[in-house]
C-alpha cells in the first residue's frame, strides 16, 4: 500500500484522495470512544502541522456523529515566532480569546505533529512563563481539562519516527497498532490497580540510585483508558504533598519546552526537591524555580501499555511504557488533587524492566511489581501477555536500541496532555 498519504501536508487538487483505513479507524476511535461526541455538541479541533486530509477525516467523523466541528489550524513555527516576539499582553489576549472559544466547546481534540521537535528550545524562560501563566493555565489546565471531553494525540511524522529510532514506515505501523488497540479491554484490566491504589497508604519505589517513599492516602486513583490521551495505559494519583522523601533517578530522557534532559536525579525532603541534577542542571533548576509549586510533585502514575517498550522522547508514549512509572513535578490535576499548584507540569519516567536496570514498587508492606511485571494475582491481568490476549507480546526494539538510541528522541511542545 502506498503510505505517502501518511504525514503528507498537501496534494494537488487533481489527485484522488487516499483514505488509509487506519486513519479512519483512529478518527472513529477519537470521536466515538474517546470524546463520545453527541449530536449538537461543539468540538474544538486543533491541528498542529497535520496533513489536511487527516484533519478532514476527523471533521467528517465529528459531523457524522452530529457534532459541530470548530477547526483551528496551527503551525509550530508560528507558535515559536509568537513566543520569541510577543509581549506579555499578547498572551493575555490570546488566552482570553481562546478561553472564550473553549467555553463554547463540549469536546476538544488536539492532533499534534511536528517537523522539528526542538522548535521552541531557544525560547527564553520569560516568554515561556507568560505563555504558561496567561494561556496554558486558564485555557487548558483550568478550563479544558476539567470542563470538556478531550483527547490529545501525536501524529507519526518522519521527525517522530527519527526520535523513535525507526524507519518512517515501521513507525507508522507501530503508531497505528498502539493507538488503535482495544482500550475498552484495557479499561477493565485497570480497575484492580486503581482499587488497590485507592486503599494504599505508603508507596516505596526501589531501583538503581532510587529509594523513595511517599503517601498516596486519600488521593483519588484515576485509570486512563483512552478517553483523554491516545495512546493510553496508566493509572495515576498524586502523593500527599509533604510526604515524599528519598531520592530517585529517572532513566528515560525527557523533553520540556523543547529542551532535552538526561539522567534527572532528584532528592526530596518532606515533599520538596532539595537537590536536582541532570545533563543540564542549570536549566533544570531554573524550571523548578518557576514558582513555589515547581519543586513539589503533582502526580504519581504506573504505566503498562504492552506495545510501548522503549522511550521515544514523547511523553504521551513514554509515560505509558510497559514496566514504567512516572512522576510529575508541578501542578496537580483537579481530579487527583494534592493541593500543589504550579505553572509547570513536567512528567519524568523511570523504567523498571530488567533491560533498564530493574526495580520494585511496594504498596504498604507488599511488593506489587518487580522488574516491570506485576506479581500479585489480582494485578497480573496488566502484564503484557494478558492485555494482548496472547502467549507472548510482539517483539519491539529493546530499551536503549534503535537508530538514535534510548537518549535520542525529542519533542518540542509546551504542554503535557
mmCIF file with all atom_site columns, C-alpha atoms in Angstrom, residues 149-273:
data_model
loop_
_atom_site.group_PDB
_atom_site.id
_atom_site.type_symbol
_atom_site.label_atom_id
_atom_site.label_alt_id
_atom_site.label_comp_id
_atom_site.label_asym_id
_atom_site.label_entity_id
_atom_site.label_seq_id
_atom_site.pdbx_PDB_ins_code
_atom_site.Cartn_x
_atom_site.Cartn_y
_atom_site.Cartn_z
_atom_site.occupancy
_atom_site.B_iso_or_equiv
_atom_site.pdbx_formal_charge
_atom_site.auth_seq_id
_atom_site.auth_comp_id
_atom_site.auth_asym_id
_atom_site.auth_atom_id
_atom_site.pdbx_PDB_model_num
ATOM 1   C CA . UNK A 1 149 ? -14.453 15.788 26.980 1.00 0.00 ? 149 UNK A CA 1
ATOM 2   C CA . UNK A 1 150 ? -10.999 15.808 25.415 1.00 0.00 ? 150 UNK A CA 1
ATOM 3   C CA . UNK A 1 151 ? -8.412  13.737 23.620 1.00 0.00 ? 151 UNK A CA 1
ATOM 4   C CA . UNK A 1 152 ? -4.823  14.654 22.738 1.00 0.00 ? 152 UNK A CA 1
ATOM 5   C CA . UNK A 1 153 ? -2.601  12.649 20.417 1.00 0.00 ? 153 UNK A CA 1
ATOM 6   C CA . UNK A 1 154 ? 0.542   12.968 18.348 1.00 0.00 ? 154 UNK A CA 1
ATOM 7   C CA . UNK A 1 155 ? 0.926   12.330 14.615 1.00 0.00 ? 155 UNK A CA 1
ATOM 8   C CA . UNK A 1 156 ? 3.518   9.962  13.059 1.00 0.00 ? 156 UNK A CA 1
ATOM 9   C CA . UNK A 1 157 ? 5.778   12.371 11.200 1.00 0.00 ? 157 UNK A CA 1
ATOM 10  C CA . UNK A 1 158 ? 9.241   11.434 9.890  1.00 0.00 ? 158 UNK A CA 1
ATOM 11  C CA . UNK A 1 159 ? 10.656  13.579 12.705 1.00 0.00 ? 159 UNK A CA 1
ATOM 12  C CA . UNK A 1 160 ? 8.748   11.497 15.254 1.00 0.00 ? 160 UNK A CA 1
ATOM 13  C CA . UNK A 1 161 ? 9.969   8.275  13.620 1.00 0.00 ? 161 UNK A CA 1
ATOM 14  C CA . UNK A 1 162 ? 13.536  9.559  13.888 1.00 0.00 ? 162 UNK A CA 1
ATOM 15  C CA . UNK A 1 163 ? 13.015  10.218 17.604 1.00 0.00 ? 163 UNK A CA 1
ATOM 16  C CA . UNK A 1 164 ? 11.946  6.602  18.000 1.00 0.00 ? 164 UNK A CA 1
ATOM 17  C CA . UNK A 1 165 ? 14.948  5.310  16.059 1.00 0.00 ? 165 UNK A CA 1
ATOM 18  C CA . UNK A 1 166 ? 12.693  3.697  13.450 1.00 0.00 ? 166 UNK A CA 1
ATOM 19  C CA . UNK A 1 167 ? 12.056  3.981  9.735  1.00 0.00 ? 167 UNK A CA 1
ATOM 20  C CA . UNK A 1 168 ? 9.053   6.100  8.800  1.00 0.00 ? 168 UNK A CA 1
ATOM 21  C CA . UNK A 1 169 ? 7.026   3.118  7.557  1.00 0.00 ? 169 UNK A CA 1
ATOM 22  C CA . UNK A 1 170 ? 7.877   0.913  10.532 1.00 0.00 ? 170 UNK A CA 1
ATOM 23  C CA . UNK A 1 171 ? 6.954   3.713  12.899 1.00 0.00 ? 171 UNK A CA 1
ATOM 24  C CA . UNK A 1 172 ? 3.625   4.291  11.138 1.00 0.00 ? 172 UNK A CA 1
ATOM 25  C CA . UNK A 1 173 ? 2.748   0.613  11.628 1.00 0.00 ? 173 UNK A CA 1
ATOM 26  C CA . UNK A 1 174 ? 3.809   0.778  15.285 1.00 0.00 ? 174 UNK A CA 1
ATOM 27  C CA . UNK A 1 175 ? 1.891   4.026  15.834 1.00 0.00 ? 175 UNK A CA 1
ATOM 28  C CA . UNK A 1 176 ? -1.421  2.768  14.496 1.00 0.00 ? 176 UNK A CA 1
ATOM 29  C CA . UNK A 1 177 ? -1.119  -0.564 16.301 1.00 0.00 ? 177 UNK A CA 1
ATOM 30  C CA . UNK A 1 178 ? -0.511  1.241  19.585 1.00 0.00 ? 178 UNK A CA 1
ATOM 31  C CA . UNK A 1 179 ? -3.172  3.904  19.092 1.00 0.00 ? 179 UNK A CA 1
ATOM 32  C CA . UNK A 1 180 ? -5.995  1.656  17.894 1.00 0.00 ? 180 UNK A CA 1
ATOM 33  C CA . UNK A 1 181 ? -5.636  -1.245 20.323 1.00 0.00 ? 181 UNK A CA 1
ATOM 34  C CA . UNK A 1 182 ? -8.634  -2.375 22.387 1.00 0.00 ? 182 UNK A CA 1
ATOM 35  C CA . UNK A 1 183 ? -8.745  0.309  25.083 1.00 0.00 ? 183 UNK A CA 1
ATOM 36  C CA . UNK A 1 184 ? -12.099 -0.925 26.347 1.00 0.00 ? 184 UNK A CA 1
ATOM 37  C CA . UNK A 1 185 ? -10.447 -4.239 27.250 1.00 0.00 ? 185 UNK A CA 1
ATOM 38  C CA . UNK A 1 186 ? -7.565  -2.402 28.870 1.00 0.00 ? 186 UNK A CA 1
ATOM 39  C CA . UNK A 1 187 ? -10.056 -0.336 30.892 1.00 0.00 ? 187 UNK A CA 1
ATOM 40  C CA . UNK A 1 188 ? -11.394 -3.444 32.603 1.00 0.00 ? 188 UNK A CA 1
ATOM 41  C CA . UNK A 1 189 ? -7.910  -4.659 33.447 1.00 0.00 ? 189 UNK A CA 1
ATOM 42  C CA . UNK A 1 190 ? -7.041  -1.339 35.116 1.00 0.00 ? 190 UNK A CA 1
ATOM 43  C CA . UNK A 1 191 ? -9.779  -1.491 37.733 1.00 0.00 ? 191 UNK A CA 1
ATOM 44  C CA . UNK A 1 192 ? -7.964  -3.740 40.246 1.00 0.00 ? 192 UNK A CA 1
ATOM 45  C CA . UNK A 1 193 ? -4.894  -1.482 40.193 1.00 0.00 ? 193 UNK A CA 1
ATOM 46  C CA . UNK A 1 194 ? -6.981  1.658  40.680 1.00 0.00 ? 194 UNK A CA 1
ATOM 47  C CA . UNK A 1 195 ? -8.819  -0.007 43.568 1.00 0.00 ? 195 UNK A CA 1
ATOM 48  C CA . UNK A 1 196 ? -5.561  -1.160 45.149 1.00 0.00 ? 196 UNK A CA 1
ATOM 49  C CA . UNK A 1 197 ? -4.008  2.310  44.857 1.00 0.00 ? 197 UNK A CA 1
ATOM 50  C CA . UNK A 1 198 ? -7.111  3.818  46.429 1.00 0.00 ? 198 UNK A CA 1
ATOM 51  C CA . UNK A 1 199 ? -6.595  1.621  49.502 1.00 0.00 ? 199 UNK A CA 1
ATOM 52  C CA . UNK A 1 200 ? -2.831  2.194  49.756 1.00 0.00 ? 200 UNK A CA 1
ATOM 53  C CA . UNK A 1 201 ? -1.150  4.479  52.249 1.00 0.00 ? 201 UNK A CA 1
ATOM 54  C CA . UNK A 1 202 ? 2.604   4.195  51.654 1.00 0.00 ? 202 UNK A CA 1
ATOM 55  C CA . UNK A 1 203 ? 4.351   3.681  48.316 1.00 0.00 ? 203 UNK A CA 1
ATOM 56  C CA . UNK A 1 204 ? 8.017   2.759  48.144 1.00 0.00 ? 204 UNK A CA 1
ATOM 57  C CA . UNK A 1 205 ? 9.997   2.786  44.890 1.00 0.00 ? 205 UNK A CA 1
ATOM 58  C CA . UNK A 1 206 ? 13.299  0.925  44.577 1.00 0.00 ? 206 UNK A CA 1
ATOM 59  C CA . UNK A 1 207 ? 15.660  0.937  41.597 1.00 0.00 ? 207 UNK A CA 1
ATOM 60  C CA . UNK A 1 208 ? 19.309  1.748  40.861 1.00 0.00 ? 208 UNK A CA 1
ATOM 61  C CA . UNK A 1 209 ? 20.100  5.074  42.569 1.00 0.00 ? 209 UNK A CA 1
ATOM 62  C CA . UNK A 1 210 ? 16.472  5.176  43.725 1.00 0.00 ? 210 UNK A CA 1
ATOM 63  C CA . UNK A 1 211 ? 14.842  4.681  47.103 1.00 0.00 ? 211 UNK A CA 1
ATOM 64  C CA . UNK A 1 212 ? 11.776  6.871  47.501 1.00 0.00 ? 212 UNK A CA 1
ATOM 65  C CA . UNK A 1 213 ? 8.772   6.772  49.810 1.00 0.00 ? 213 UNK A CA 1
ATOM 66  C CA . UNK A 1 214 ? 5.515   8.706  49.719 1.00 0.00 ? 214 UNK A CA 1
ATOM 67  C CA . UNK A 1 215 ? 1.931   8.519  50.890 1.00 0.00 ? 215 UNK A CA 1
ATOM 68  C CA . UNK A 1 216 ? -0.984  8.452  48.439 1.00 0.00 ? 216 UNK A CA 1
ATOM 69  C CA . UNK A 1 217 ? -3.625  8.045  51.146 1.00 0.00 ? 217 UNK A CA 1
ATOM 70  C CA . UNK A 1 218 ? -6.865  9.860  50.402 1.00 0.00 ? 218 UNK A CA 1
ATOM 71  C CA . UNK A 1 219 ? -5.914  10.951 46.868 1.00 0.00 ? 219 UNK A CA 1
ATOM 72  C CA . UNK A 1 220 ? -8.142  9.538  44.075 1.00 0.00 ? 220 UNK A CA 1
ATOM 73  C CA . UNK A 1 221 ? -6.608  6.950  41.734 1.00 0.00 ? 221 UNK A CA 1
ATOM 74  C CA . UNK A 1 222 ? -7.613  7.588  38.124 1.00 0.00 ? 222 UNK A CA 1
ATOM 75  C CA . UNK A 1 223 ? -7.472  4.906  35.396 1.00 0.00 ? 223 UNK A CA 1
ATOM 76  C CA . UNK A 1 224 ? -6.598  6.311  31.952 1.00 0.00 ? 224 UNK A CA 1
ATOM 77  C CA . UNK A 1 225 ? -8.422  4.282  29.341 1.00 0.00 ? 225 UNK A CA 1
ATOM 78  C CA . UNK A 1 226 ? -8.078  6.136  26.038 1.00 0.00 ? 226 UNK A CA 1
ATOM 79  C CA . UNK A 1 227 ? -10.698 8.761  26.779 1.00 0.00 ? 227 UNK A CA 1
ATOM 80  C CA . UNK A 1 228 ? -8.162  11.569 27.325 1.00 0.00 ? 228 UNK A CA 1
ATOM 81  C CA . UNK A 1 229 ? -4.891  10.581 25.675 1.00 0.00 ? 229 UNK A CA 1
ATOM 82  C CA . UNK A 1 230 ? -4.086  8.222  22.833 1.00 0.00 ? 230 UNK A CA 1
ATOM 83  C CA . UNK A 1 231 ? -2.090  6.123  23.383 1.00 0.00 ? 231 UNK A CA 1
ATOM 84  C CA . UNK A 1 232 ? -3.126  5.363  26.933 1.00 0.00 ? 232 UNK A CA 1
ATOM 85  C CA . UNK A 1 233 ? -2.381  2.845  29.626 1.00 0.00 ? 233 UNK A CA 1
ATOM 86  C CA . UNK A 1 234 ? -1.708  4.212  33.103 1.00 0.00 ? 234 UNK A CA 1
ATOM 87  C CA . UNK A 1 235 ? -3.317  4.720  36.487 1.00 0.00 ? 235 UNK A CA 1
ATOM 88  C CA . UNK A 1 236 ? -2.374  7.976  38.177 1.00 0.00 ? 236 UNK A CA 1
ATOM 89  C CA . UNK A 1 237 ? -2.813  9.658  41.514 1.00 0.00 ? 237 UNK A CA 1
ATOM 90  C CA . UNK A 1 238 ? -0.766  12.212 43.448 1.00 0.00 ? 238 UNK A CA 1
ATOM 91  C CA . UNK A 1 239 ? 1.373   11.919 46.559 1.00 0.00 ? 239 UNK A CA 1
ATOM 92  C CA . UNK A 1 240 ? 0.354   13.701 49.727 1.00 0.00 ? 240 UNK A CA 1
ATOM 93  C CA . UNK A 1 241 ? 2.248   16.927 49.124 1.00 0.00 ? 241 UNK A CA 1
ATOM 94  C CA . UNK A 1 242 ? 4.680   16.862 52.055 1.00 0.00 ? 242 UNK A CA 1
ATOM 95  C CA . UNK A 1 243 ? 5.090   13.071 52.271 1.00 0.00 ? 243 UNK A CA 1
ATOM 96  C CA . UNK A 1 244 ? 7.794   12.442 49.645 1.00 0.00 ? 244 UNK A CA 1
ATOM 97  C CA . UNK A 1 245 ? 11.243  11.539 50.963 1.00 0.00 ? 245 UNK A CA 1
ATOM 98  C CA . UNK A 1 246 ? 14.319  9.958  49.431 1.00 0.00 ? 246 UNK A CA 1
ATOM 99  C CA . UNK A 1 247 ? 15.975  10.009 46.046 1.00 0.00 ? 247 UNK A CA 1
ATOM 100 C CA . UNK A 1 248 ? 15.141  8.925  42.507 1.00 0.00 ? 248 UNK A CA 1
ATOM 101 C CA . UNK A 1 249 ? 16.939  8.737  39.170 1.00 0.00 ? 249 UNK A CA 1
ATOM 102 C CA . UNK A 1 250 ? 14.768  8.849  36.047 1.00 0.00 ? 250 UNK A CA 1
ATOM 103 C CA . UNK A 1 251 ? 16.407  6.658  33.406 1.00 0.00 ? 251 UNK A CA 1
ATOM 104 C CA . UNK A 1 252 ? 14.303  7.795  30.446 1.00 0.00 ? 252 UNK A CA 1
ATOM 105 C CA . UNK A 1 253 ? 15.394  11.033 28.772 1.00 0.00 ? 253 UNK A CA 1
ATOM 106 C CA . UNK A 1 254 ? 12.865  13.829 28.933 1.00 0.00 ? 254 UNK A CA 1
ATOM 107 C CA . UNK A 1 255 ? 11.963  16.920 26.949 1.00 0.00 ? 255 UNK A CA 1
ATOM 108 C CA . UNK A 1 256 ? 10.444  20.035 28.474 1.00 0.00 ? 256 UNK A CA 1
ATOM 109 C CA . UNK A 1 257 ? 9.659   23.132 26.381 1.00 0.00 ? 257 UNK A CA 1
ATOM 110 C CA . UNK A 1 258 ? 11.931  21.828 23.651 1.00 0.00 ? 258 UNK A CA 1
ATOM 111 C CA . UNK A 1 259 ? 15.000  21.239 25.850 1.00 0.00 ? 259 UNK A CA 1
ATOM 112 C CA . UNK A 1 260 ? 16.364  17.771 26.460 1.00 0.00 ? 260 UNK A CA 1
ATOM 113 C CA . UNK A 1 261 ? 17.411  16.380 29.847 1.00 0.00 ? 261 UNK A CA 1
ATOM 114 C CA . UNK A 1 262 ? 19.051  13.050 30.680 1.00 0.00 ? 262 UNK A CA 1
ATOM 115 C CA . UNK A 1 263 ? 19.587  11.224 33.970 1.00 0.00 ? 263 UNK A CA 1
ATOM 116 C CA . UNK A 1 264 ? 17.479  13.562 36.051 1.00 0.00 ? 264 UNK A CA 1
ATOM 117 C CA . UNK A 1 265 ? 18.242  12.910 39.716 1.00 0.00 ? 265 UNK A CA 1
ATOM 118 C CA . UNK A 1 266 ? 16.009  14.366 42.417 1.00 0.00 ? 266 UNK A CA 1
ATOM 119 C CA . UNK A 1 267 ? 16.324  14.301 46.194 1.00 0.00 ? 267 UNK A CA 1
ATOM 120 C CA . UNK A 1 268 ? 13.196  15.018 48.254 1.00 0.00 ? 268 UNK A CA 1
ATOM 121 C CA . UNK A 1 269 ? 12.758  16.060 51.854 1.00 0.00 ? 269 UNK A CA 1
ATOM 122 C CA . UNK A 1 270 ? 9.223   16.410 53.225 1.00 0.00 ? 270 UNK A CA 1
ATOM 123 C CA . UNK A 1 271 ? 7.838   16.689 49.706 1.00 0.00 ? 271 UNK A CA 1
ATOM 124 C CA . UNK A 1 272 ? 10.217  19.307 48.319 1.00 0.00 ? 272 UNK A CA 1
ATOM 125 C CA . UNK A 1 273 ? 13.063  18.793 45.850 1.00 0.00 ? 273 UNK A CA 1
#
